[in-house]
XYZ file of C-alpha atoms in Angstrom:
658
model
C -5.720 -154.885 13.162
C -8.748 -157.114 13.162
C -11.757 -154.844 12.985
C -13.996 -157.892 13.356
C -12.276 -158.962 16.549
C -12.760 -155.526 18.036
C -16.369 -155.229 16.946
C -17.567 -158.636 18.006
C -15.812 -159.316 21.291
C -16.019 -155.926 22.930
C -18.684 -155.219 25.502
C -20.833 -152.175 24.987
C -22.363 -150.083 27.772
C -24.753 -147.253 26.963
C -24.021 -144.601 29.542
C -25.114 -141.000 30.021
C -21.755 -139.271 30.212
C -20.394 -137.946 33.521
C -19.331 -134.318 33.854
C -15.639 -135.067 33.411
C -16.096 -137.077 30.233
C -18.817 -134.765 28.947
C -16.412 -131.868 29.244
C -13.724 -133.945 27.547
C -11.205 -133.109 30.274
C -9.621 -135.278 32.934
C -11.124 -138.170 31.058
C -8.904 -140.634 32.875
C -11.171 -140.252 35.892
C -14.364 -140.926 33.930
C -16.085 -144.120 35.080
C -15.977 -147.051 32.702
C -18.694 -149.175 34.270
C -20.858 -146.780 36.299
C -24.554 -147.552 36.040
C -27.105 -144.798 35.619
C -29.658 -144.575 38.365
C -32.962 -143.227 37.156
C -32.992 -140.377 39.675
C -32.313 -136.669 39.291
C -28.632 -137.430 39.896
C -28.569 -139.255 36.582
C -29.099 -135.930 34.878
C -25.438 -135.183 35.565
C -24.835 -137.283 32.459
C -26.422 -135.228 29.681
C -24.630 -136.739 26.683
C -24.619 -140.296 25.406
C -21.331 -142.142 25.750
C -20.370 -145.621 24.679
C -17.543 -147.246 26.623
C -15.614 -150.113 25.108
C -14.478 -152.698 27.643
C -12.332 -155.591 26.527
C -9.446 -157.483 28.045
C -7.408 -157.419 24.854
C -8.498 -154.691 22.469
C -6.315 -155.857 19.609
C -4.326 -159.016 19.012
C -1.525 -157.102 17.342
C -1.083 -155.058 20.476
C -0.725 -151.632 18.910
C -2.498 -149.532 16.337
C -0.345 -147.959 13.666
C -2.411 -145.650 11.468
C -2.104 -146.577 7.806
C -0.213 -143.761 6.074
C -0.790 -141.684 9.200
C -4.482 -141.327 8.425
C -5.551 -141.660 12.038
C -6.073 -144.469 14.489
C -9.329 -146.380 14.210
C -10.123 -148.263 17.363
C -13.403 -150.008 16.675
C -15.136 -148.593 13.607
C -14.006 -147.011 10.363
C -16.818 -144.493 10.695
C -18.732 -142.670 13.409
C -22.264 -141.828 12.337
C -21.391 -141.990 8.666
C -18.139 -140.018 8.611
C -14.527 -141.115 8.588
C -13.071 -141.602 12.033
C -9.734 -139.897 11.381
C -8.829 -138.514 14.800
C -9.321 -139.166 18.480
C -8.529 -138.012 22.016
C -6.165 -139.466 24.574
C -6.961 -138.769 28.193
C -8.757 -135.634 27.029
C -5.870 -134.353 24.868
C -6.807 -133.344 21.328
C -4.836 -134.302 18.265
C -4.694 -132.962 14.725
C -5.960 -136.033 12.918
C -2.512 -137.642 12.978
C -2.082 -140.023 15.880
C 1.121 -141.651 16.920
C 1.173 -145.394 17.455
C -0.721 -146.223 20.634
C 0.111 -149.332 22.646
C -3.117 -151.003 23.717
C -1.277 -152.488 26.676
C -1.655 -149.087 28.374
C -5.394 -148.571 27.751
C -8.042 -149.014 30.425
C -11.001 -148.328 28.137
C -12.095 -146.383 25.089
C -14.959 -143.909 25.273
C -17.044 -143.136 22.225
C -18.229 -139.586 22.885
C -21.365 -138.300 21.208
C -23.067 -134.934 21.062
C -21.596 -131.691 22.505
C -18.748 -133.514 24.275
C -17.275 -134.686 20.974
C -16.658 -131.126 19.732
C -15.092 -129.540 22.809
C -11.520 -129.977 21.614
C -12.264 -129.034 18.039
C -11.770 -132.294 16.181
C -14.397 -131.316 13.645
C -16.558 -134.383 14.206
C -19.885 -133.282 15.674
C -21.213 -136.824 15.364
C -18.755 -138.348 17.785
C -15.198 -138.867 18.885
C -13.022 -141.471 20.557
C -11.148 -140.968 23.809
C -8.705 -143.619 24.997
C -8.367 -143.757 28.780
C -4.972 -144.838 30.096
C -4.315 -147.293 32.889
C -3.402 -145.081 35.836
C -1.453 -145.708 39.056
C -3.106 -146.314 42.422
C -2.828 -150.086 42.716
C -0.711 -151.410 45.591
C 1.840 -154.153 45.026
C 0.323 -155.148 41.674
C 2.259 -157.316 39.206
C 0.717 -158.987 36.180
C 2.218 -160.765 33.181
C 0.282 -161.760 30.064
C 1.327 -164.172 27.309
C -0.533 -164.396 24.009
C -0.288 -166.572 20.927
C -2.370 -166.971 17.787
C -2.711 -169.725 15.186
C -0.909 -167.719 12.453
C 2.120 -167.540 14.755
C 2.017 -164.129 16.431
C 3.244 -164.187 20.040
C 3.149 -161.382 22.576
C 4.256 -160.729 26.147
C 2.909 -157.935 28.359
C 3.949 -156.743 31.792
C 1.838 -154.546 34.084
C 3.471 -153.464 37.361
C 2.152 -150.903 39.858
C 2.733 -149.819 43.448
C 2.349 -146.908 45.854
C 5.419 -145.660 47.699
C 4.569 -142.853 50.104
C 3.240 -139.909 48.110
C 4.311 -141.423 44.800
C 2.420 -144.063 42.851
C 3.552 -145.579 39.590
C 2.438 -147.996 36.917
C 4.497 -149.458 34.096
C 3.049 -151.315 31.129
C 5.430 -152.922 28.660
C 4.887 -155.120 25.648
C 6.838 -157.003 23.003
C 5.502 -159.128 20.172
C 6.832 -160.972 17.162
C 5.683 -163.473 14.579
C 3.399 -163.954 11.605
C -0.003 -162.441 10.814
C -2.762 -164.182 8.857
C -1.519 -162.682 5.556
C 1.007 -164.722 3.574
C 4.663 -163.707 4.065
C 3.653 -161.033 6.595
C 5.255 -160.588 9.989
C 5.436 -158.037 12.805
C 7.955 -157.138 15.488
C 7.361 -154.475 18.088
C 8.233 -153.277 21.577
C 6.637 -150.557 23.723
C 7.001 -149.232 27.233
C 4.444 -146.959 28.919
C 5.362 -145.725 32.416
C 3.030 -143.477 34.439
C 3.978 -141.675 37.660
C 1.672 -139.744 40.005
C 3.230 -137.640 42.741
C 1.038 -136.143 45.433
C 3.279 -133.116 45.995
C 0.908 -131.694 48.606
C -2.624 -132.728 49.631
C -3.932 -130.283 47.017
C -1.320 -130.633 44.244
C -0.804 -133.695 42.066
C 1.752 -134.172 39.267
C 1.228 -136.877 36.625
C 3.843 -137.937 34.067
C 3.091 -140.410 31.249
C 5.360 -141.627 28.464
C 4.560 -143.854 25.467
C 7.559 -145.020 23.469
C 8.365 -147.837 21.120
C 8.618 -149.098 17.581
C 6.806 -151.308 15.078
C 8.585 -153.210 12.279
C 6.296 -155.092 9.914
C 5.806 -156.230 6.354
C 4.272 -153.519 4.226
C 1.196 -155.133 2.702
C -0.392 -153.311 -0.277
C -3.943 -152.436 0.676
C -6.803 -154.089 -1.178
C -8.586 -151.647 -3.479
C -12.052 -151.566 -5.025
C -11.159 -153.842 -7.909
C -13.399 -156.880 -8.382
C -10.506 -159.244 -9.137
C -8.640 -158.200 -5.989
C -11.764 -158.538 -3.842
C -12.280 -162.108 -5.048
C -8.971 -163.279 -3.562
C -8.518 -165.057 -0.213
C -7.840 -162.715 2.705
C -4.383 -164.275 3.114
C -3.224 -163.382 -0.400
C -0.178 -161.075 -0.415
C 0.680 -159.180 -3.604
C 3.672 -157.182 -2.460
C 7.123 -158.620 -1.863
C 8.423 -160.371 1.283
C 11.066 -157.635 1.419
C 8.456 -154.854 1.745
C 9.061 -153.014 5.018
C 7.350 -150.550 7.328
C 8.948 -148.995 10.401
C 7.260 -146.666 12.899
C 8.986 -145.095 15.908
C 6.955 -143.156 18.469
C 7.831 -140.999 21.477
C 4.986 -139.253 23.323
C 5.212 -137.488 26.676
C 2.276 -136.121 28.658
C 2.512 -134.028 31.819
C -0.342 -132.830 33.998
C -0.518 -130.657 37.114
C -3.779 -130.656 39.074
C -4.230 -128.151 41.884
C -7.275 -128.062 44.148
C -8.179 -124.518 45.161
C -9.495 -123.690 48.649
C -13.061 -123.371 47.265
C -12.913 -126.872 45.773
C -12.310 -125.825 42.151
C -9.475 -127.426 40.189
C -6.739 -125.864 38.092
C -5.312 -128.217 35.482
C -2.218 -127.632 33.362
C -1.384 -130.300 30.820
C 1.276 -130.639 28.140
C 1.710 -133.155 25.348
C 4.854 -133.499 23.215
C 4.979 -136.089 20.462
C 7.520 -137.038 17.814
C 6.871 -139.884 15.434
C 8.570 -141.089 12.280
C 7.226 -143.443 9.648
C 8.736 -145.012 6.579
C 7.854 -147.811 4.188
C 9.417 -149.197 1.042
C 8.499 -151.913 -1.419
C 6.322 -152.850 -4.365
C 2.670 -151.862 -4.361
C -0.199 -151.334 -6.809
C 0.301 -148.847 -9.635
C -2.606 -146.487 -9.019
C -0.539 -143.639 -10.478
C -0.894 -144.848 -14.068
C -3.935 -147.134 -13.934
C -7.564 -146.678 -12.920
C -8.877 -149.116 -10.295
C -10.766 -151.116 -12.922
C -7.582 -151.502 -15.035
C -5.180 -152.595 -12.289
C -5.584 -156.297 -13.101
C -5.403 -157.517 -16.703
C -7.274 -160.478 -18.206
C -4.424 -162.846 -17.370
C -4.641 -161.906 -13.693
C -1.522 -159.749 -13.514
C -1.721 -156.718 -11.227
C 0.407 -153.730 -12.189
C 2.887 -152.580 -9.524
C 5.334 -149.769 -8.829
C 8.289 -149.309 -6.508
C 7.345 -146.877 -3.747
C 9.010 -145.297 -0.740
C 7.253 -143.078 1.809
C 8.856 -141.140 4.637
C 7.099 -138.954 7.176
C 7.761 -137.225 10.462
C 5.358 -135.408 12.723
C 5.855 -133.218 15.774
C 3.000 -132.105 18.043
C 2.954 -129.780 21.032
C -0.237 -129.028 22.977
C -0.720 -127.025 26.162
C -4.064 -126.976 27.977
C -4.837 -124.743 30.953
C -8.218 -125.344 32.569
C -10.352 -124.258 35.490
C -12.988 -126.787 36.545
C -15.444 -126.023 39.303
C -18.924 -125.359 40.657
C -20.767 -122.203 41.590
C -24.007 -120.285 41.203
C -25.243 -117.816 38.614
C -28.364 -115.916 39.682
C -29.044 -118.668 42.232
C -28.790 -121.332 39.499
C -26.219 -124.042 40.305
C -23.625 -124.297 37.554
C -20.694 -126.592 36.836
C -18.142 -124.968 34.576
C -15.005 -125.593 32.606
C -12.908 -122.743 31.209
C -9.848 -123.505 29.149
C -6.974 -122.072 27.116
C -5.257 -124.262 24.552
C -2.080 -123.509 22.630
C -0.964 -126.015 20.027
C 1.460 -126.578 17.185
C 1.547 -129.351 14.624
C 4.296 -129.876 12.019
C 4.334 -132.620 9.418
C 6.927 -133.545 6.751
C 6.094 -136.052 4.026
C 8.039 -137.383 1.045
C 6.792 -139.865 -1.577
C 9.031 -141.463 -4.217
C 7.821 -143.760 -7.013
C 9.592 -145.817 -9.673
C 9.135 -148.727 -12.049
C 7.938 -152.087 -10.780
C 7.079 -155.522 -12.141
C 3.596 -157.054 -12.245
C 2.604 -160.087 -10.188
C -0.066 -162.693 -10.895
C -2.861 -162.479 -8.355
C -3.737 -166.204 -8.615
C -0.229 -167.692 -8.731
C 2.100 -165.073 -7.229
C 5.830 -165.569 -7.716
C 7.985 -163.391 -5.477
C 11.515 -162.087 -5.846
C 11.166 -158.788 -7.717
C 13.405 -155.993 -6.495
C 12.640 -152.309 -6.166
C 13.767 -149.981 -8.941
C 17.202 -148.472 -8.405
C 15.923 -145.014 -9.345
C 12.788 -143.384 -7.921
C 11.118 -140.112 -8.887
C 9.817 -137.713 -6.242
C 6.028 -137.413 -6.441
C 5.542 -135.339 -3.282
C 7.835 -133.533 -0.872
C 6.025 -131.166 1.418
C 5.826 -129.637 4.855
C 2.600 -128.471 6.418
C 1.118 -127.745 9.797
C -0.746 -125.319 11.977
C -0.467 -123.124 15.068
C -3.556 -122.419 17.112
C -4.726 -120.569 20.195
C -8.115 -121.518 21.625
C -10.457 -120.328 24.339
C -13.145 -122.833 25.235
C -15.878 -123.151 27.824
C -18.530 -125.694 28.678
C -21.054 -125.075 31.437
C -23.932 -127.074 32.880
C -26.801 -125.353 34.629
C -29.245 -127.052 36.974
C -32.435 -125.266 35.955
C -34.634 -127.487 38.140
C -34.353 -130.813 39.959
C -35.369 -132.490 36.689
C -33.635 -130.316 34.078
C -30.029 -129.616 33.098
C -28.806 -127.202 30.411
C -25.385 -127.557 28.767
C -23.848 -124.523 27.016
C -20.432 -124.567 25.385
C -18.338 -122.607 22.947
C -14.913 -122.926 21.359
C -13.222 -119.825 19.904
C -10.095 -120.615 17.904
C -7.532 -118.603 15.997
C -5.171 -120.607 13.826
C -2.477 -120.172 11.215
C -1.932 -122.962 8.663
C 1.006 -123.335 6.326
C 1.957 -125.546 3.382
C 5.255 -125.675 1.524
C 5.930 -127.840 -1.512
C 9.513 -128.643 -2.475
C 10.956 -125.774 -4.509
C 7.964 -123.500 -3.882
C 7.366 -120.615 -1.519
C 5.508 -121.272 1.706
C 1.752 -120.576 1.629
C 0.098 -119.509 4.892
C -3.407 -118.608 6.004
C -4.927 -117.341 9.245
C -8.543 -117.527 10.321
C -10.786 -117.526 13.368
C -13.447 -120.090 14.196
C -16.393 -120.064 16.600
C -18.051 -123.364 17.513
C -21.037 -123.160 19.883
C -23.025 -126.106 21.258
C -26.035 -126.639 23.521
C -27.589 -129.654 25.225
C -30.668 -130.172 27.396
C -31.675 -133.142 29.560
C -35.027 -133.624 31.265
C -36.204 -136.341 33.600
C -39.612 -137.294 32.275
C -40.125 -140.055 34.839
C -38.020 -141.771 37.511
C -37.069 -144.313 34.842
C -36.938 -142.078 31.739
C -34.510 -139.317 30.711
C -34.776 -137.320 27.477
C -31.942 -135.306 25.913
C -31.672 -132.822 23.043
C -28.483 -131.288 21.679
C -27.170 -129.095 18.885
C -23.451 -129.216 18.165
C -21.347 -127.056 15.869
C -17.720 -127.800 15.034
C -15.015 -126.407 12.764
C -11.779 -127.900 11.552
C -8.914 -126.379 9.561
C -8.082 -128.274 6.352
C -4.316 -128.449 6.485
C -2.031 -130.014 3.896
C -3.953 -128.983 0.746
C -4.295 -125.916 -1.454
C -6.396 -124.735 -4.387
C -5.388 -124.137 -8.010
C -4.750 -120.496 -7.170
C -2.305 -121.530 -4.468
C -4.537 -120.536 -1.557
C -5.250 -122.775 1.430
C -8.814 -123.898 2.043
C -11.271 -122.458 4.519
C -12.142 -124.712 7.481
C -14.619 -127.532 7.198
C -17.731 -126.896 9.310
C -20.121 -129.411 10.815
C -23.422 -129.328 12.699
C -25.377 -132.068 14.415
C -28.859 -132.132 15.889
C -29.580 -135.081 18.172
C -32.371 -136.337 20.380
C -32.167 -139.312 22.715
C -34.302 -141.178 25.204
C -32.905 -143.393 27.941
C -34.731 -145.984 30.024
C -33.430 -147.717 33.150
C -35.510 -150.405 34.824
C -36.229 -150.248 38.548
C -33.755 -153.052 39.275
C -31.243 -151.586 36.783
C -31.141 -154.909 34.933
C -32.196 -153.181 31.708
C -30.668 -150.017 30.302
C -31.621 -148.818 26.832
C -30.848 -145.628 24.913
C -32.402 -144.601 21.603
C -30.765 -141.750 19.673
C -31.826 -139.945 16.495
C -29.355 -137.639 14.744
C -28.831 -135.468 11.680
C -25.367 -134.197 10.658
C -24.272 -131.788 7.921
C -20.654 -131.168 6.945
C -19.915 -128.112 4.799
C -16.854 -126.853 2.899
C -15.935 -130.416 1.955
C -13.241 -130.617 -0.732
C -14.499 -131.481 -4.214
C -13.092 -131.314 -7.741
C -12.372 -127.946 -9.311
C -13.987 -128.184 -12.770
C -11.866 -125.306 -14.065
C -8.663 -127.077 -12.943
C -9.498 -130.808 -12.612
C -6.191 -131.627 -10.929
C -7.153 -129.414 -7.972
C -10.038 -129.126 -5.551
C -12.391 -126.475 -4.183
C -14.166 -126.373 -0.829
C -17.812 -126.220 -1.869
C -18.970 -129.762 -1.174
C -21.526 -130.868 1.406
C -22.206 -134.232 3.009
C -25.167 -135.288 5.118
C -25.760 -138.168 7.511
C -28.883 -139.063 9.447
C -29.846 -142.109 11.399
C -31.080 -143.841 14.503
C -29.094 -145.819 17.065
C -30.124 -148.223 19.796
C -27.848 -149.294 22.648
C -29.090 -151.879 25.129
C -27.699 -153.709 28.112
C -29.729 -156.401 29.883
C -28.819 -158.682 32.769
C -31.026 -161.769 32.575
C -29.427 -162.965 35.794
C -26.339 -161.790 37.707
C -24.393 -164.335 35.638
C -25.949 -163.799 32.180
C -25.660 -160.439 30.412
C -26.418 -159.161 26.924
C -24.943 -155.992 25.410
C -26.339 -154.951 22.033
C -26.155 -152.027 19.668
C -27.804 -151.393 16.317
C -27.700 -148.455 13.940
C -29.315 -147.282 10.735
C -27.239 -144.629 8.941
C -28.101 -142.830 5.715
C -24.955 -140.942 4.638
C -24.944 -139.241 1.254
C -23.669 -136.385 -0.933
C -25.868 -133.291 -0.575
C -23.809 -130.912 -2.767
C -20.857 -131.390 -5.128
C -19.404 -130.226 -8.428
C -19.023 -133.718 -9.906
C -20.713 -136.316 -7.698
C -24.476 -136.751 -8.069
C -26.568 -135.435 -5.203
C -27.848 -138.396 -3.204
C -24.841 -140.641 -3.923
C -24.104 -142.831 -0.907
C -20.861 -142.207 0.964
C -18.356 -144.993 0.401
C -17.805 -147.660 3.027
C -20.738 -146.687 5.254
C -23.156 -149.549 6.008
C -26.788 -148.529 6.271
C -27.345 -151.235 8.865
C -24.937 -152.175 11.621
C -25.525 -154.589 14.510
C -23.260 -155.771 17.302
C -24.125 -158.238 20.082
C -22.162 -159.643 22.996
C -23.523 -162.360 25.297
C -21.533 -163.226 28.411
C -22.306 -166.042 30.835
C -20.480 -166.797 34.085
C -21.017 -170.536 34.356
C -19.247 -170.683 37.700
C -17.062 -168.176 39.553
C -14.129 -169.708 37.651
C -15.599 -170.436 34.210
C -17.199 -167.960 31.817
C -18.324 -168.062 28.200
C -18.758 -165.295 25.646
C -20.118 -164.930 22.138
C -19.911 -161.845 19.933
C -21.708 -161.133 16.666
C -21.293 -158.309 14.179
C -23.222 -157.493 11.010
C -22.701 -154.803 8.378
C -24.974 -154.407 5.374
C -23.872 -154.002 1.758
C -21.778 -150.874 1.116
C -20.573 -148.800 -1.805
C -16.802 -149.327 -2.111
C -15.719 -145.968 -3.556
C -16.930 -142.440 -4.157
C -17.512 -141.805 -7.002
C -19.108 -145.233 -7.319
C -17.110 -147.414 -9.735
C -19.715 -150.204 -9.652
C -17.843 -152.322 -7.083
C -19.793 -152.997 -3.892
C -18.740 -154.645 -0.648
C -21.148 -157.471 0.213
C -22.976 -157.686 3.517
C -20.894 -159.445 6.140
C -21.378 -161.085 9.499
C -19.006 -162.778 11.876
C -19.146 -164.611 15.204
C -16.374 -164.801 17.815
C -16.458 -167.332 20.653
C -14.451 -167.210 23.865
C -14.047 -169.244 27.038
C -12.243 -168.082 30.187
C -10.996 -169.908 33.254
C -9.703 -167.833 36.153
C -8.439 -168.105 39.693
C -7.194 -165.412 42.064
C -3.702 -165.684 40.603
C -4.107 -166.601 36.955
C -6.518 -166.893 34.045
C -6.656 -168.386 30.560
C -8.724 -167.059 27.637
C -9.297 -169.121 24.500
C -10.918 -167.224 21.611
C -12.030 -168.391 18.182
C -12.117 -165.306 15.952
C -14.534 -165.455 12.996
C -15.586 -168.955 13.991
C -17.556 -169.486 10.785
C -14.589 -168.362 8.647
C -16.801 -165.833 6.871
C -15.456 -163.555 4.141
C -15.952 -159.864 4.624
C -14.458 -156.426 4.136
C -14.349 -153.045 5.805
C -13.586 -149.849 3.918
C -12.497 -146.302 4.696
C -14.014 -145.080 1.443
C -11.043 -146.082 -0.703
C -8.855 -148.740 0.888
C -10.620 -152.062 1.474
C -9.498 -154.293 4.355
C -10.423 -158.002 4.546
C -11.555 -159.191 7.964
C -9.609 -161.875 9.778
C -10.205 -165.406 8.547
C -10.800 -167.970 11.290
C -8.078 -167.618 13.918
C -7.452 -169.245 17.305
C -6.054 -167.036 20.057
C -4.837 -168.118 23.484
C -4.082 -165.665 26.294
C -2.723 -166.463 29.750
C -2.381 -164.009 32.644
C -0.597 -164.443 35.956
C -0.510 -162.134 38.983
C 2.700 -162.469 40.924
C-alpha cells in the first residue's frame, strides 16, 4: 500500500464529532461532510474527529496487514503510538484485522479523545473507524476501471437498489498485475454485499459480508540497515517464487429497533475467519544483527521461512441509545453489553537459505527442503464488557461527556508441547469530556481518557501472562468557524502516557517484563478554508514528542522509533469548470529514528507531491493521478520494518454509471 498516496491525496476535514460517532456506535450513520455551525447545536460534537474522504483510498484495492499486525489506513502512528487496530462500523477488533476491501468503504474516521476508547482498543490518543457504503440508493450502477504504470489493473462494480422494504448494495472488485517492486505481482478478488430489510417501520435488519482472497509476491521488508536503505525502492531481494495468500470471510449482522419513546435498541454480531500463509526466502534476522545482515561485498544473508496463521473472532454488542432527563438535565446516553472471543493460531518454520547480492541480484535459489519449527502457538481471549457513555447538557453553552468501560477477560496462551497458561482480570476505563461555547464562533473542549488493553500472545520468564497495558490522555482543543463557514480550524494539545509496556527482563534477557512506560505529547492543527466555492484548501500539521519515560534497558528520553516530530499534509482542490477539476497533495515527515533501541540508522526527512486532474459528466468520469510527481525517495517505519514510499507512478481511473 502506498502510504504516500493515502497521505497526500486524501482530503481532511476537521469536525467536532456527532453523537453517533462520538459514542463509537452506529458509526455508519455518522456524517462524513457535515459542517459545524458555530451555534449551541455545534456542542453536540464534543470530540475532535478527522474524516478521510478520497475516491480511491488505495491503488492496490485492499489492505492486508503485514504479518497480521493490524491494518494501517493512513498513518503508521496516531499521536506517537503504533496504529495496530481499528474499528469497522463501530465494531471493535482485537488488534488483528482481516483484509478489508476498500471498494466497500465510504469514509474513514480518525477518532480522538474519549470516543477512541469506548470499545477498549487501548489507544487513548485515537482510533480509526472505517464506514461502509450502505444501501439506500435507487437504481444505482457504477463500474470503475483502474490501471497504473507498473502494470496493476483493477475493476470495481457498485450496484444498489431499493425493492419495497428491502434495499441492497453490492461492491465487488478484482485486480491483477505488477506493483512497483521488481518481480512483484498481486491477484485478488472480493465481494461485499449489504442488505437492509425494513421488517416493520420500527425494526431494521442489516446484513453485511466481506469475502475474498489476496495472492501476491512475498517481498522481504526493508530493515534498518544502511546498505538496504540505500537501494532503489524497486529493488527486490527475495525470490520470484515467494508467495503470500490471504483468505478472509467476515459477516456482520445488526438489528435496530426503535422503541415507542424514541430510544433505539441495537444488537450486532460479527463473525470473522481469516487464514494467512507465506513462504519464501527472506532476511536472516535470526542469526544476524541488523548491522551485520549485509557483508562488505554487498551480500545479504537469507533464510527459508514459512508462516501460517488463522484467526477466528466473534463479537456480540447489545446497546440502548436514547435521550432523557436526569434531575431536569437533558442527557443523551448509550448503555452497552459486549461479549467477545478471539482465537489465533500461528506457526513459524525456518531453514537454511542462500545469500543474494543487493546490487546485482541473481534469482533462482530454492527454499530448503527441511525447516525447523521456531514457533507454534495458540492464544486468544474471552471478554465480557459493560460500557456506558453519556452526554449532559449542563447549559445552552456547555456539554459534559461521562463514560466508563468495565471489562472482565480471560486470556490464554499455549506453546506447542506445553500446558496452556491462562489469566483472568478485570479492567475499569473511565473518561470525561467537556465542551463550552466561548463565543458564537469559538468552541473549547477538554477531555481526560483512560484505556486498558490485555496483552495477549506473550508470557514472562515465570510462565505467567502479562497484566494489561494502561493508557491515559489529557487533551484540550479550540475550534473556530468563520461566520460564512468558509474557514474551520481546530487546534489540539495532548499528553499521553502508556504504562505496563513490555521491556526486557534483565534477569532472563530472552523474556520480557511489563514495567515500561512511554509518553507522547504534542500539538495538532487542522484547517479547512474555501477561498471560493471552487477553490478549497485542507491542511493538517502536527508536532509530536514521543519518548521512553521508563525502561529496564532503554535510556529515559530515547525517541520512539518511526515517529516524526513534524508532520504536515496539504490538499488543494480547484474546480476549474463543472466538468474539470484539479488537485494537488503534499506530505512532509521530519527525520525519524529507525529502531528502538537506536542502532544509529535514521530515516531522512521526506516530502512528496501528488497531482491529479478529473473530468466528469453525469454518466462518467476520468481521473489521472501522478503519484510522487517529483520521484522523491522516502521511507515510513512502524518502529522496526521500514517501507519505501512509491516512486513516481501514473494512475488512470475511469468510472461509468449505467
